[in-house]
PDB file of C-alpha atoms in Angstrom:
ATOM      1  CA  UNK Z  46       1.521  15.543 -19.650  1.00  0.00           C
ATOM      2  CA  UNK Z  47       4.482  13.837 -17.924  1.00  0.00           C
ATOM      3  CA  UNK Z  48       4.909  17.191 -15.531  1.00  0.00           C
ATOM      4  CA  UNK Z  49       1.265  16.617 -14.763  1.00  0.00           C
ATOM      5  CA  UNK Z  50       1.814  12.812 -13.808  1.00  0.00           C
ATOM      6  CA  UNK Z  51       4.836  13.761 -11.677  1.00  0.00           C
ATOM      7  CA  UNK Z  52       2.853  16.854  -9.956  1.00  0.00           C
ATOM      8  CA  UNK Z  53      -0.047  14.275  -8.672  1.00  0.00           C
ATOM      9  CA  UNK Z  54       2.403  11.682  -7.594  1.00  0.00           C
ATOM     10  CA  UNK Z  55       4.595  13.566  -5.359  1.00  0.00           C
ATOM     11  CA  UNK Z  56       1.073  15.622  -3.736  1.00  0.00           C
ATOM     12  CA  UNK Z  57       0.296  11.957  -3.334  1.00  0.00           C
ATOM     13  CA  UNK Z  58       3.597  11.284  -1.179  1.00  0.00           C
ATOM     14  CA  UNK Z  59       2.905  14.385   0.680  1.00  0.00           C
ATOM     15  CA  UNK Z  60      -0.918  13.725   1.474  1.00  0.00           C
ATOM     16  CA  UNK Z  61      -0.657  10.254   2.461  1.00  0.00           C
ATOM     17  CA  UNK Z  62       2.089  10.982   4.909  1.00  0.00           C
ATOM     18  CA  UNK Z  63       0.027  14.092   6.241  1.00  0.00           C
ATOM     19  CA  UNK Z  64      -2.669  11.003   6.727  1.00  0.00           C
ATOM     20  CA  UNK Z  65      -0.907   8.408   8.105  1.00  0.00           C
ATOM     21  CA  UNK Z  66       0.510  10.313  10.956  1.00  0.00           C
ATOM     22  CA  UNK Z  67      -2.309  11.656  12.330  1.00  0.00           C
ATOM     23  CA  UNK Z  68      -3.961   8.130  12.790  1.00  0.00           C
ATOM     24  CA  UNK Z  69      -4.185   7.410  16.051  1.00  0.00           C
ATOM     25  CA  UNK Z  70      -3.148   3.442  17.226  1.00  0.00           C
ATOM     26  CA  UNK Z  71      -6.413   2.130  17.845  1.00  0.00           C
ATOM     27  CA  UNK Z  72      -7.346   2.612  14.406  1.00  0.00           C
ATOM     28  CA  UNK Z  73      -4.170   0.964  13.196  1.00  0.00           C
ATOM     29  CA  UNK Z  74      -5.611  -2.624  12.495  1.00  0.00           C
ATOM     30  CA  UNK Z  75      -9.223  -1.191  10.535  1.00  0.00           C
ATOM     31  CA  UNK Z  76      -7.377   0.776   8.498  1.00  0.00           C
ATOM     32  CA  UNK Z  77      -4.836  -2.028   8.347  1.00  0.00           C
ATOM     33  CA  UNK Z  78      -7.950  -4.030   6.426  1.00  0.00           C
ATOM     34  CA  UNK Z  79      -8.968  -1.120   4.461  1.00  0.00           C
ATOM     35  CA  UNK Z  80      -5.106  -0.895   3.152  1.00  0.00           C
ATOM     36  CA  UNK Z  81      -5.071  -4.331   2.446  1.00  0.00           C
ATOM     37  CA  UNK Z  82      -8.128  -4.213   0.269  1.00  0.00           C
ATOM     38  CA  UNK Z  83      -6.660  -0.765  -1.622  1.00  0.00           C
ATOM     39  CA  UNK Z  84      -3.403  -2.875  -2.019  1.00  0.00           C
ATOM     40  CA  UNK Z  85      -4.987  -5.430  -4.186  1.00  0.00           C
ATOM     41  CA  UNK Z  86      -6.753  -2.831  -6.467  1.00  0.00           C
ATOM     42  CA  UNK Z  87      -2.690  -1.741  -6.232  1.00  0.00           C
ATOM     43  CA  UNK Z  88      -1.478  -4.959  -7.669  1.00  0.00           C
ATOM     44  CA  UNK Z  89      -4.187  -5.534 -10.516  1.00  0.00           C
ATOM     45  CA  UNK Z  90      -3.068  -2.002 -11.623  1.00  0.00           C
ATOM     46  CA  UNK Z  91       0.425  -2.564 -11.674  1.00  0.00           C
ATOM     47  CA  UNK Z  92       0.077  -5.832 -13.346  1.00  0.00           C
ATOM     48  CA  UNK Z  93      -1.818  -4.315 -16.173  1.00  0.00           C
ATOM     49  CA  UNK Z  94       0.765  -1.560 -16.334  1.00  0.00           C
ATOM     50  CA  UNK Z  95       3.551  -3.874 -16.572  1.00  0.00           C
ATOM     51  CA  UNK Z  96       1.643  -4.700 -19.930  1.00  0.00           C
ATOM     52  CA  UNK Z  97       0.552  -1.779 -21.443  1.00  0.00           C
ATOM     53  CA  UNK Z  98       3.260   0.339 -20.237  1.00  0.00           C
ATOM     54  CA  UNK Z  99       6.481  -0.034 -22.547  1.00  0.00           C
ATOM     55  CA  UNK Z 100       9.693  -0.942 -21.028  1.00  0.00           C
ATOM     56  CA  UNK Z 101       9.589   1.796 -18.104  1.00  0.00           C
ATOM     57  CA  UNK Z 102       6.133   1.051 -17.119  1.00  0.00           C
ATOM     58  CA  UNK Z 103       6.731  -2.889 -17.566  1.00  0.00           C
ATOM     59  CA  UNK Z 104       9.465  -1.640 -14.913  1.00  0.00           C
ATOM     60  CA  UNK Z 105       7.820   0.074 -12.547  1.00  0.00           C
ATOM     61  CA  UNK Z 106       4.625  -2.053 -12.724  1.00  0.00           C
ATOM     62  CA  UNK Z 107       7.276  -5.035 -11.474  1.00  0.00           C
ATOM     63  CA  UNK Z 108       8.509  -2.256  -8.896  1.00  0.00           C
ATOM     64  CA  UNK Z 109       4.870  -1.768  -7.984  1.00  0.00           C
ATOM     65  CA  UNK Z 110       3.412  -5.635  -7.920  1.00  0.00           C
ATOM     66  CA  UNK Z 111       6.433  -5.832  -5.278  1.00  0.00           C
ATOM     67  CA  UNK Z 112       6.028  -3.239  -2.845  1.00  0.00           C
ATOM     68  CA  UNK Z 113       1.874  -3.801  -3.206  1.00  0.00           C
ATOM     69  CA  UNK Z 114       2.686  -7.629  -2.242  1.00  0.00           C
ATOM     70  CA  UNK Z 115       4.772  -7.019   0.357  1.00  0.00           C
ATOM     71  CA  UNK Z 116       2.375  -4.239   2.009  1.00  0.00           C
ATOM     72  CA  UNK Z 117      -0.566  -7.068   1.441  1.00  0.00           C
ATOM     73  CA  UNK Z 118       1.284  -9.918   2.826  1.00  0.00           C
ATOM     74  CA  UNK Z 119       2.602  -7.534   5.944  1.00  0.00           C
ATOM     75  CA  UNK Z 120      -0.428  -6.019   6.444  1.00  0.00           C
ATOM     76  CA  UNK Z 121      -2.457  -9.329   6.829  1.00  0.00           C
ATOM     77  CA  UNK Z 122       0.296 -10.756   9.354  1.00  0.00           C
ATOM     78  CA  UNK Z 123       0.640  -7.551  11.500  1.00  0.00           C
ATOM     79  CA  UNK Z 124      -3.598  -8.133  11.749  1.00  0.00           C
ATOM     80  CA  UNK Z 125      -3.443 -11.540  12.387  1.00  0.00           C
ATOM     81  CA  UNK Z 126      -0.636 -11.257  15.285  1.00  0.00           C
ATOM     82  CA  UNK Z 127      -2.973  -8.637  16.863  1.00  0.00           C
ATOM     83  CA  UNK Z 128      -5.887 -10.440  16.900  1.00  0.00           C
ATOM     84  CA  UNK Z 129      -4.312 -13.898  18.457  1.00  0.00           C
ATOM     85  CA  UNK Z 130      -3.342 -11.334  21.327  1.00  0.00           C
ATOM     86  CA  UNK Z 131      -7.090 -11.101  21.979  1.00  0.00           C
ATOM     87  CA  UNK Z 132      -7.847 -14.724  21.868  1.00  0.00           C
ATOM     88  CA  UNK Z 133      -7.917 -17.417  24.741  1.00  0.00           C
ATOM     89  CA  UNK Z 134      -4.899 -19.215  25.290  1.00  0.00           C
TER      90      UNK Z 134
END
């Protein structure tokens, strides 16, 4: 089961790089929004993993919450520096 866990996680890594890539920049802040909102369902995971997991998945759930955060927090200030760009000064 473990071999199966690690098989879908690096296809994962592979497919979301194939993704991200190709997006071209003027989709960059919608998908930006859409990431942000995945993100969250992200965190909520982790946190329950950091409960139910033992002592590696209380690890990586803590590994998770953090990266999750900081792709949340980031996300939501790269969008809101591009859209004062578009407002009056």
């Amino acid at each position: 089961m473990d071999i199966n866990i690690l098989t879908v996680f690096i296809l994962a890594i592979f497919v979301g790089i194939e993704i991200i890539t190709k997006v071209p920049p003027t989709l960059h802040t919608p998908l930006m929004s859409g990431s942000n909102a995945i993100s969250g369902i992200a965190i909520v995971g982790a946190i329950i993993s950091t409960k139910l997991g033992g002592e590696l998945g209380t690890w990586l759930g803590l590994a998770s919450v953090i990266f999750a955060t900081t792709n949340v927090v980031g996300g939501f200030m790269v969008t809101d520096r591009m859209l004062k760009m578009f407002k009056k000064k």
